[in-house]
PDB file of C-alpha atoms and ligand atoms in Angstrom:
ATOM      1  CA  MET J 351     -53.838  44.892 117.595  1.00 65.00           C
ATOM      2  CA  GLY J 352     -53.987  46.526 114.165  1.00 92.00           C
ATOM      3  CA  THR J 353     -51.185  46.943 111.666  1.00 98.00           C
ATOM      4  CA  MET J 354     -48.018  48.137 113.355  1.00 98.00           C
ATOM      5  CA  ILE J 355     -46.044  50.918 111.766  1.00 98.00           C
ATOM      6  CA  TYR J 356     -42.287  50.441 111.742  1.00 99.00           C
ATOM      7  CA  ALA J 357     -40.085  53.290 110.570  1.00 99.00           C
ATOM      8  CA  HIS J 358     -37.864  51.722 107.910  1.00 99.00           C
ATOM      9  CA  ARG J 359     -34.225  52.542 108.777  1.00 99.00           C
ATOM     10  CA  GLY J 360     -35.816  55.249 110.946  1.00 98.00           C
ATOM     11  CA  ALA J 361     -37.836  57.991 109.255  1.00 98.00           C
ATOM     12  CA  SER J 362     -35.504  57.575 106.302  1.00 98.00           C
ATOM     13  CA  LYS J 363     -37.337  59.889 103.914  1.00 98.00           C
ATOM     14  CA  LEU J 364     -36.713  62.824 106.245  1.00 98.00           C
ATOM     15  CA  ALA J 365     -33.229  62.124 107.587  1.00 98.00           C
ATOM     16  CA  PRO J 366     -30.258  59.942 106.659  1.00 99.00           C
ATOM     17  CA  GLU J 367     -31.190  56.281 107.068  1.00 99.00           C
ATOM     18  CA  ASN J 368     -30.105  54.374 110.169  1.00 99.00           C
ATOM     19  CA  THR J 369     -28.850  57.489 111.994  1.00 99.00           C
ATOM     20  CA  MET J 370     -30.019  59.045 115.261  1.00 98.00           C
ATOM     21  CA  PRO J 371     -31.859  61.923 113.527  1.00 98.00           C
ATOM     22  CA  ALA J 372     -33.889  59.355 111.545  1.00 99.00           C
ATOM     23  CA  PHE J 373     -34.662  57.382 114.711  1.00 99.00           C
ATOM     24  CA  GLU J 374     -35.576  60.533 116.652  1.00 98.00           C
ATOM     25  CA  LEU J 375     -37.973  61.612 113.898  1.00 98.00           C
ATOM     26  CA  ALA J 376     -39.591  58.168 113.893  1.00 98.00           C
ATOM     27  CA  TYR J 377     -40.140  58.412 117.622  1.00 98.00           C
ATOM     28  CA  HIS J 378     -41.608  61.910 117.389  1.00 98.00           C
ATOM     29  CA  ALA J 379     -43.880  60.832 114.517  1.00 97.00           C
ATOM     30  CA  GLY J 380     -45.393  58.314 116.938  1.00 97.00           C
ATOM     31  CA  ALA J 381     -44.282  55.221 115.012  1.00 98.00           C
ATOM     32  CA  ASP J 382     -44.978  51.961 116.821  1.00 98.00           C
ATOM     33  CA  GLY J 383     -41.552  50.645 116.000  1.00 98.00           C
ATOM     34  CA  ILE J 384     -38.247  51.030 114.223  1.00 99.00           C
ATOM     35  CA  GLU J 385     -36.601  48.732 111.686  1.00 99.00           C
ATOM     36  CA  THR J 386     -32.828  48.860 111.370  1.00 99.00           C
ATOM     37  CA  ASP J 387     -30.047  46.868 109.708  1.00 99.00           C
ATOM     38  CA  VAL J 388     -27.054  45.524 111.602  1.00 98.00           C
ATOM     39  CA  GLN J 389     -23.578  44.439 110.491  1.00 98.00           C
ATOM     40  CA  LEU J 390     -20.246  43.841 112.249  1.00 98.00           C
ATOM     41  CA  THR J 391     -17.060  45.905 112.091  1.00 98.00           C
ATOM     42  CA  LYS J 392     -13.631  44.301 111.684  1.00 98.00           C
ATOM     43  CA  ASP J 393     -13.322  44.218 115.472  1.00 98.00           C
ATOM     44  CA  GLY J 394     -16.758  42.675 115.957  1.00 98.00           C
ATOM     45  CA  ILE J 395     -18.802  45.721 117.013  1.00 98.00           C
ATOM     46  CA  PRO J 396     -22.433  45.664 115.782  1.00 98.00           C
ATOM     47  CA  ILE J 397     -23.272  48.847 113.892  1.00 98.00           C
ATOM     48  CA  LEU J 398     -26.349  50.033 112.004  1.00 99.00           C
ATOM     49  CA  ILE J 399     -25.918  50.288 108.251  1.00 98.00           C
ATOM     50  CA  HIS J 400     -27.782  48.886 105.271  1.00 98.00           C
ATOM     51  CA  ASP J 401     -25.162  48.320 102.563  1.00 98.00           C
ATOM     52  CA  GLU J 402     -22.130  46.081 102.984  1.00 98.00           C
ATOM     53  CA  ASN J 403     -20.070  48.889 101.444  1.00 98.00           C
ATOM     54  CA  VAL J 404     -20.008  52.303 103.144  1.00 98.00           C
ATOM     55  CA  ARG J 405     -19.834  54.214  99.835  1.00 98.00           C
ATOM     56  CA  ARG J 406     -23.510  55.101  99.343  1.00 98.00           C
ATOM     57  CA  THR J 407     -24.289  56.408 102.826  1.00 98.00           C
ATOM     58  CA  THR J 408     -20.990  57.837 104.079  1.00 98.00           C
ATOM     59  CA  ASN J 409     -18.007  59.836 102.854  1.00 98.00           C
ATOM     60  CA  GLY J 410     -15.855  56.667 102.988  1.00 98.00           C
ATOM     61  CA  THR J 411     -15.234  53.779 100.627  1.00 98.00           C
ATOM     62  CA  GLY J 412     -14.852  50.045 101.108  1.00 98.00           C
ATOM     63  CA  PHE J 413     -16.527  47.367 103.160  1.00 98.00           C
ATOM     64  CA  VAL J 414     -17.908  47.686 106.686  1.00 98.00           C
ATOM     65  CA  GLN J 415     -16.085  44.477 107.654  1.00 98.00           C
ATOM     66  CA  ASP J 416     -12.711  46.067 106.796  1.00 98.00           C
ATOM     67  CA  TYR J 417     -13.189  49.042 109.140  1.00 98.00           C
ATOM     68  CA  THR J 418     -12.576  48.998 112.865  1.00 98.00           C
ATOM     69  CA  TYR J 419     -15.247  50.585 115.023  1.00 97.00           C
ATOM     70  CA  LYS J 420     -12.952  53.565 115.699  1.00 98.00           C
ATOM     71  CA  GLU J 421     -12.362  54.134 111.978  1.00 98.00           C
ATOM     72  CA  LEU J 422     -16.042  53.849 111.116  1.00 98.00           C
ATOM     73  CA  LYS J 423     -17.024  56.348 113.797  1.00 98.00           C
ATOM     74  CA  LYS J 424     -14.997  59.031 112.008  1.00 98.00           C
ATOM     75  CA  LEU J 425     -17.109  58.768 108.845  1.00 98.00           C
ATOM     76  CA  ASP J 426     -19.794  61.288 107.972  1.00 98.00           C
ATOM     77  CA  ALA J 427     -23.051  59.380 107.440  1.00 98.00           C
ATOM     78  CA  GLY J 428     -25.230  62.448 106.932  1.00 98.00           C
ATOM     79  CA  SER J 429     -23.828  64.728 104.201  1.00 98.00           C
ATOM     80  CA  TRP J 430     -24.818  62.397 101.336  1.00 98.00           C
ATOM     81  CA  PHE J 431     -28.442  63.038 102.355  1.00 98.00           C
ATOM     82  CA  SER J 432     -28.255  66.780 103.036  1.00 98.00           C
ATOM     83  CA  SER J 433     -25.694  69.302 104.284  1.00 98.00           C
ATOM     84  CA  LYS J 434     -28.107  69.851 107.166  1.00 98.00           C
ATOM     85  CA  PHE J 435     -26.970  66.468 108.532  1.00 98.00           C
ATOM     86  CA  SER J 436     -23.235  66.823 107.940  1.00 98.00           C
ATOM     87  CA  ASP J 437     -21.017  64.962 110.414  1.00 97.00           C
ATOM     88  CA  THR J 438     -23.817  62.704 111.592  1.00 98.00           C
ATOM     89  CA  PRO J 439     -21.996  59.540 112.708  1.00 98.00           C
ATOM     90  CA  ILE J 440     -22.816  55.887 112.161  1.00 98.00           C
ATOM     91  CA  VAL J 441     -24.695  54.500 115.174  1.00 98.00           C
ATOM     92  CA  THR J 442     -23.685  51.368 117.083  1.00 98.00           C
ATOM     93  CA  LEU J 443     -26.339  48.870 118.107  1.00 98.00           C
ATOM     94  CA  ASP J 444     -25.397  49.618 121.687  1.00 98.00           C
ATOM     95  CA  GLU J 445     -26.051  53.361 121.299  1.00 98.00           C
ATOM     96  CA  PHE J 446     -29.349  52.710 119.566  1.00 99.00           C
ATOM     97  CA  LEU J 447     -30.624  50.277 122.203  1.00 98.00           C
ATOM     98  CA  ASP J 448     -29.520  52.588 124.992  1.00 98.00           C
ATOM     99  CA  TRP J 449     -31.567  55.390 123.390  1.00 98.00           C
ATOM    100  CA  VAL J 450     -34.650  53.290 122.637  1.00 98.00           C
ATOM    101  CA  GLN J 451     -34.697  51.436 125.947  1.00 98.00           C
ATOM    102  CA  ASP J 452     -37.106  53.769 127.775  1.00 97.00           C
ATOM    103  CA  LYS J 453     -39.332  54.562 124.777  1.00 97.00           C
ATOM    104  CA  SER J 454     -41.655  51.549 124.685  1.00 92.00           C
ATOM    105  CA  MET J 455     -41.189  51.102 120.953  1.00 98.00           C
ATOM    106  CA  PHE J 456     -41.180  47.828 119.060  1.00 98.00           C
ATOM    107  CA  LEU J 457     -38.034  46.875 117.178  1.00 98.00           C
ATOM    108  CA  ASN J 458     -37.148  44.944 114.084  1.00 99.00           C
ATOM    109  CA  ILE J 459     -33.452  44.201 113.976  1.00 99.00           C
ATOM    110  CA  GLU J 460     -32.554  42.973 110.514  1.00 99.00           C
ATOM    111  CA  LEU J 461     -29.352  40.930 110.403  1.00 98.00           C
ATOM    112  CA  LYS J 462     -27.603  41.943 107.176  1.00 98.00           C
ATOM    113  CA  ASN J 463     -25.821  38.640 106.741  1.00 98.00           C
ATOM    114  CA  ASN J 464     -27.112  37.363 103.426  1.00 97.00           C
ATOM    115  CA  VAL J 465     -24.140  38.730 101.425  1.00 98.00           C
ATOM    116  CA  ILE J 466     -21.409  38.585 104.081  1.00 98.00           C
ATOM    117  CA  PRO J 467     -22.101  35.822 106.621  1.00 97.00           C
ATOM    118  CA  TYR J 468     -20.752  37.687 109.682  1.00 98.00           C
ATOM    119  CA  LYS J 469     -19.669  35.142 112.289  1.00 96.00           C
ATOM    120  CA  HIS J 470     -21.444  35.339 115.648  1.00 96.00           C
ATOM    121  CA  LEU J 471     -23.776  38.126 114.496  1.00 98.00           C
ATOM    122  CA  GLU J 472     -26.761  36.244 115.929  1.00 98.00           C
ATOM    123  CA  GLN J 473     -25.213  35.768 119.386  1.00 98.00           C
ATOM    124  CA  THR J 474     -23.880  39.343 119.451  1.00 98.00           C
ATOM    125  CA  VAL J 475     -27.261  40.876 118.649  1.00 98.00           C
ATOM    126  CA  TYR J 476     -29.009  38.538 121.064  1.00 98.00           C
ATOM    127  CA  ASP J 477     -26.657  39.469 123.911  1.00 98.00           C
ATOM    128  CA  HIS J 478     -27.221  43.178 123.269  1.00 98.00           C
ATOM    129  CA  LEU J 479     -31.003  42.826 123.280  1.00 98.00           C
ATOM    130  CA  LYS J 480     -30.827  40.802 126.470  1.00 98.00           C
ATOM    131  CA  LYS J 481     -28.575  43.361 128.149  1.00 98.00           C
ATOM    132  CA  TYR J 482     -31.125  46.113 127.460  1.00 98.00           C
ATOM    133  CA  GLN J 483     -34.090  43.839 128.264  1.00 98.00           C
ATOM    134  CA  LEU J 484     -35.569  44.422 124.826  1.00 98.00           C
ATOM    135  CA  LEU J 485     -36.058  40.829 123.680  1.00 98.00           C
ATOM    136  CA  GLU J 486     -39.815  40.859 124.220  1.00 97.00           C
ATOM    137  CA  GLN J 487     -40.535  43.811 121.969  1.00 98.00           C
ATOM    138  CA  THR J 488     -38.145  42.783 119.194  1.00 98.00           C
ATOM    139  CA  VAL J 489     -38.459  40.707 116.058  1.00 98.00           C
ATOM    140  CA  ILE J 490     -35.184  39.615 114.477  1.00 98.00           C
ATOM    141  CA  SER J 491     -35.195  39.049 110.721  1.00 98.00           C
ATOM    142  CA  SER J 492     -32.854  38.084 107.913  1.00 98.00           C
ATOM    143  CA  PHE J 493     -32.820  37.071 104.263  1.00 98.00           C
ATOM    144  CA  ASN J 494     -30.468  34.284 105.449  1.00 98.00           C
ATOM    145  CA  ALA J 495     -32.559  31.277 106.532  1.00 98.00           C
ATOM    146  CA  SER J 496     -29.641  29.480 108.241  1.00 98.00           C
ATOM    147  CA  SER J 497     -29.079  32.556 110.365  1.00 98.00           C
ATOM    148  CA  MET J 498     -32.677  32.449 111.556  1.00 98.00           C
ATOM    149  CA  GLU J 499     -32.223  28.759 112.425  1.00 98.00           C
ATOM    150  CA  ARG J 500     -29.167  29.692 114.510  1.00 98.00           C
ATOM    151  CA  MET J 501     -31.170  32.425 116.214  1.00 98.00           C
ATOM    152  CA  LYS J 502     -33.841  29.907 117.220  1.00 97.00           C
ATOM    153  CA  ASP J 503     -31.132  27.640 118.639  1.00 97.00           C
ATOM    154  CA  ILE J 504     -29.909  30.508 120.798  1.00 98.00           C
ATOM    155  CA  ASP J 505     -33.397  31.230 122.129  1.00 98.00           C
ATOM    156  CA  PRO J 506     -36.477  29.338 120.904  1.00 97.00           C
ATOM    157  CA  ASN J 507     -38.749  32.004 122.395  1.00 97.00           C
ATOM    158  CA  ILE J 508     -37.504  34.983 120.452  1.00 97.00           C
ATOM    159  CA  SER J 509     -39.679  36.308 117.662  1.00 98.00           C
ATOM    160  CA  THR J 510     -38.015  35.819 114.263  1.00 98.00           C
ATOM    161  CA  ALA J 511     -38.974  36.347 110.639  1.00 98.00           C
ATOM    162  CA  LEU J 512     -37.663  35.273 107.274  1.00 98.00           C
ATOM    163  CA  LEU J 513     -37.218  38.049 104.741  1.00 98.00           C
ATOM    164  CA  SER J 514     -37.875  37.311 101.099  1.00 98.00           C
ATOM    165  CA  SER J 515     -38.498  39.376  98.008  1.00 98.00           C
ATOM    166  CA  LYS J 516     -39.501  36.236  96.103  1.00 97.00           C
ATOM    167  CA  LYS J 517     -42.566  34.075  96.216  1.00 96.00           C
ATOM    168  CA  ILE J 518     -41.931  30.965  98.316  1.00 97.00           C
ATOM    169  CA  PRO J 519     -43.800  27.782  97.385  1.00 96.00           C
ATOM    170  CA  GLU J 520     -45.503  26.053 100.317  1.00 97.00           C
ATOM    171  CA  LEU J 521     -44.693  28.975 102.541  1.00 98.00           C
ATOM    172  CA  PRO J 522     -46.058  27.744 105.907  1.00 98.00           C
ATOM    173  CA  GLY J 523     -44.085  24.478 105.761  1.00 98.00           C
ATOM    174  CA  HIS J 524     -40.944  26.308 104.681  1.00 98.00           C
ATOM    175  CA  LEU J 525     -41.166  28.814 107.536  1.00 98.00           C
ATOM    176  CA  LYS J 526     -41.995  26.097 110.030  1.00 98.00           C
ATOM    177  CA  ARG J 527     -38.900  24.104 109.053  1.00 98.00           C
ATOM    178  CA  ILE J 528     -36.706  27.169 109.595  1.00 98.00           C
ATOM    179  CA  GLY J 529     -38.484  27.816 112.873  1.00 98.00           C
ATOM    180  CA  VAL J 530     -39.459  31.448 112.274  1.00 98.00           C
ATOM    181  CA  THR J 531     -42.761  32.904 113.413  1.00 97.00           C
ATOM    182  CA  GLY J 532     -43.013  35.645 110.806  1.00 98.00           C
ATOM    183  CA  PHE J 533     -42.612  36.489 107.140  1.00 98.00           C
ATOM    184  CA  HIS J 534     -41.386  39.882 105.895  1.00 99.00           C
ATOM    185  CA  THR J 535     -41.926  40.475 102.211  1.00 98.00           C
ATOM    186  CA  LYS J 536     -42.150  43.030  99.447  1.00 98.00           C
ATOM    187  CA  TYR J 537     -45.361  44.932  98.849  1.00 98.00           C
ATOM    188  CA  ARG J 538     -45.753  43.596  95.307  1.00 98.00           C
ATOM    189  CA  LEU J 539     -46.100  40.046  96.681  1.00 98.00           C
ATOM    190  CA  LEU J 540     -48.956  40.994  98.992  1.00 98.00           C
ATOM    191  CA  ASN J 541     -52.400  39.656  98.142  1.00 98.00           C
ATOM    192  CA  SER J 542     -55.379  38.396 100.119  1.00 98.00           C
ATOM    193  CA  ASN J 543     -54.269  34.760  99.735  1.00 98.00           C
ATOM    194  CA  LEU J 544     -50.921  35.454 101.337  1.00 98.00           C
ATOM    195  CA  ALA J 545     -52.606  37.343 104.176  1.00 98.00           C
ATOM    196  CA  LYS J 546     -55.090  34.500 104.670  1.00 98.00           C
ATOM    197  CA  THR J 547     -52.404  31.795 104.618  1.00 98.00           C
ATOM    198  CA  CYS J 548     -50.288  33.602 107.183  1.00 98.00           C
ATOM    199  CA  ARG J 549     -53.243  34.199 109.452  1.00 98.00           C
ATOM    200  CA  LYS J 550     -54.338  30.560 109.224  1.00 98.00           C
ATOM    201  CA  HIS J 551     -50.871  29.340 110.184  1.00 98.00           C
ATOM    202  CA  ASN J 552     -50.334  31.948 112.869  1.00 98.00           C
ATOM    203  CA  LEU J 553     -47.442  33.586 111.037  1.00 98.00           C
ATOM    204  CA  ALA J 554     -46.903  37.322 111.398  1.00 98.00           C
ATOM    205  CA  LEU J 555     -46.935  39.061 108.021  1.00 98.00           C
ATOM    206  CA  ARG J 556     -45.085  42.356 107.655  1.00 99.00           C
ATOM    207  CA  ILE J 557     -44.619  44.279 104.426  1.00 99.00           C
ATOM    208  CA  TYR J 558     -41.858  46.536 103.037  1.00 98.00           C
ATOM    209  CA  THR J 559     -41.436  49.238 101.858  1.00 98.00           C
ATOM    210  CA  VAL J 560     -44.851  50.842 102.114  1.00 98.00           C
ATOM    211  CA  ASN J 561     -44.618  54.538 101.283  1.00 98.00           C
ATOM    212  CA  ARG J 562     -47.688  55.310  99.169  1.00 98.00           C
ATOM    213  CA  PRO J 563     -51.208  55.826 100.558  1.00 97.00           C
ATOM    214  CA  THR J 564     -52.730  53.183  98.236  1.00 97.00           C
ATOM    215  CA  GLN J 565     -50.178  50.659  99.437  1.00 98.00           C
ATOM    216  CA  MET J 566     -50.803  51.578 103.068  1.00 98.00           C
ATOM    217  CA  LYS J 567     -54.528  51.209 102.547  1.00 97.00           C
ATOM    218  CA  LYS J 568     -54.149  47.689 101.161  1.00 97.00           C
ATOM    219  CA  CYS J 569     -51.905  46.594 104.037  1.00 98.00           C
ATOM    220  CA  PHE J 570     -54.341  47.970 106.611  1.00 97.00           C
ATOM    221  CA  LYS J 571     -57.378  46.418 104.881  1.00 96.00           C
ATOM    222  CA  LEU J 572     -55.703  43.000 104.705  1.00 97.00           C
ATOM    223  CA  LYS J 573     -54.809  43.366 108.376  1.00 97.00           C
ATOM    224  CA  CYS J 574     -51.106  42.770 107.880  1.00 98.00           C
ATOM    225  CA  ASP J 575     -49.282  42.629 111.197  1.00 98.00           C
ATOM    226  CA  GLY J 576     -46.862  45.361 110.240  1.00 98.00           C
ATOM    227  CA  VAL J 577     -45.594  47.707 107.565  1.00 98.00           C
ATOM    228  CA  PHE J 578     -42.119  49.141 107.110  1.00 99.00           C
ATOM    229  CA  THR J 579     -42.260  52.699 105.858  1.00 98.00           C
ATOM    230  CA  ASP J 580     -39.824  55.540 105.208  1.00 99.00           C
ATOM    231  CA  VAL J 581     -42.649  57.974 106.079  1.00 98.00           C
ATOM    232  CA  PRO J 582     -44.049  56.902 109.461  1.00 98.00           C
ATOM    233  CA  HIS J 583     -45.780  60.279 110.011  1.00 98.00           C
ATOM    234  CA  LEU J 584     -47.902  59.669 106.881  1.00 97.00           C
ATOM    235  CA  ALA J 585     -48.585  56.035 107.736  1.00 97.00           C
ATOM    236  CA  MET J 586     -49.883  57.098 111.160  1.00 96.00           C
ATOM    237  CA  GLU J 587     -52.324  59.505 109.484  1.00 95.00           C
ATOM    238  CA  TYR J 588     -53.532  56.971 106.953  1.00 95.00           C
ATOM    239  CA  ARG J 589     -53.987  54.271 109.553  1.00 95.00           C
ATOM    240  CA  GLU J 590     -56.471  56.540 111.319  1.00 91.00           C
ATOM    241  CA  LEU J 591     -58.403  56.877 108.068  1.00 89.00           C
ATOM    242  CA  TYR J 592     -58.360  53.338 106.765  1.00 84.00           C
ATOM    243  CA  GLU J 593     -58.243  50.946 109.648  1.00 75.00           C
TER     244      GLU J 593
HETATM  245  O1  G3P M1084     -36.634  44.595 106.891  1.00 76.18           O
HETATM  246  C1  G3P M1084     -37.406  45.085 105.850  1.00 76.18           C
HETATM  247  C2  G3P M1084     -36.546  45.684 104.772  1.00 76.18           C
HETATM  248  O2  G3P M1084     -35.668  46.595 105.368  1.00 76.18           O
HETATM  249  C3  G3P M1084     -35.769  44.663 104.001  1.00 76.18           C
HETATM  250  O3  G3P M1084     -35.065  45.186 102.941  1.00 76.18           O
HETATM  251  O4  G3P M1084     -33.092  46.077 101.801  1.00 76.18           O
HETATM  252  O5  G3P M1084     -34.604  47.629 103.021  1.00 76.18           O
HETATM  253  O6  G3P M1084     -33.130  46.090 104.279  1.00 76.18           O
HETATM  254  P1  G3P M1084     -33.924  46.296 103.023  1.00 76.18           P
HETATM  255 MG1   MG M1085     -33.731  46.441 106.362  1.00 76.18          MG
END
């Protein structure tokens, strides 16, 4: 298997991130997978949003954790991007999984719990993936190492990855102690040594956010396991050329 192309927050260059139009575009671009970020509402419903505060990507203000699901659903998560997407709602994890279920796409569910340590986020996401029978095609990731340890306790067979934008000394040992099987890191930290180390230790290496052709080329040449891109349609084209 070559480098897998994950649409980062959906096809987020072409439509508002983490919304159904962005996911639909990723699917139609032929992306292998979709990456999305999950947080919990005040009443414990998992929803897809990147920032802890709704300000940047909706017409609301304040923290996700202070909104009930019903309140959040009233927000417009599309107009900030373009008037073409006005009144696009925030998507729940349930709605997303229901949509993706029959599409044979891979998933990366990123738990956004490194700033706000949402209680039971791991179990909630796990139960949803199980309900839709999507555990096998999903990798769960987080910048929060303890969260990934909890995930492994829930199910030692699920594929997990630690996210880091910093260089980690003695990476294989560190990842092994946490119990993850993958490492998701920033493009600027990618080099042939990192690729070699991960391969040697059987750790999946996936890179974000890969939007430029030169970056794509390097990821494909180094045989990274995956890239996260805002422009999956371009990545699909370049993979044909470079792989
Ligand atoms: O999961 C890869 C990437 O999405 C991590 O960073 O901030 O875009 O969620 P961020
Ligand atoms: Mg993310």
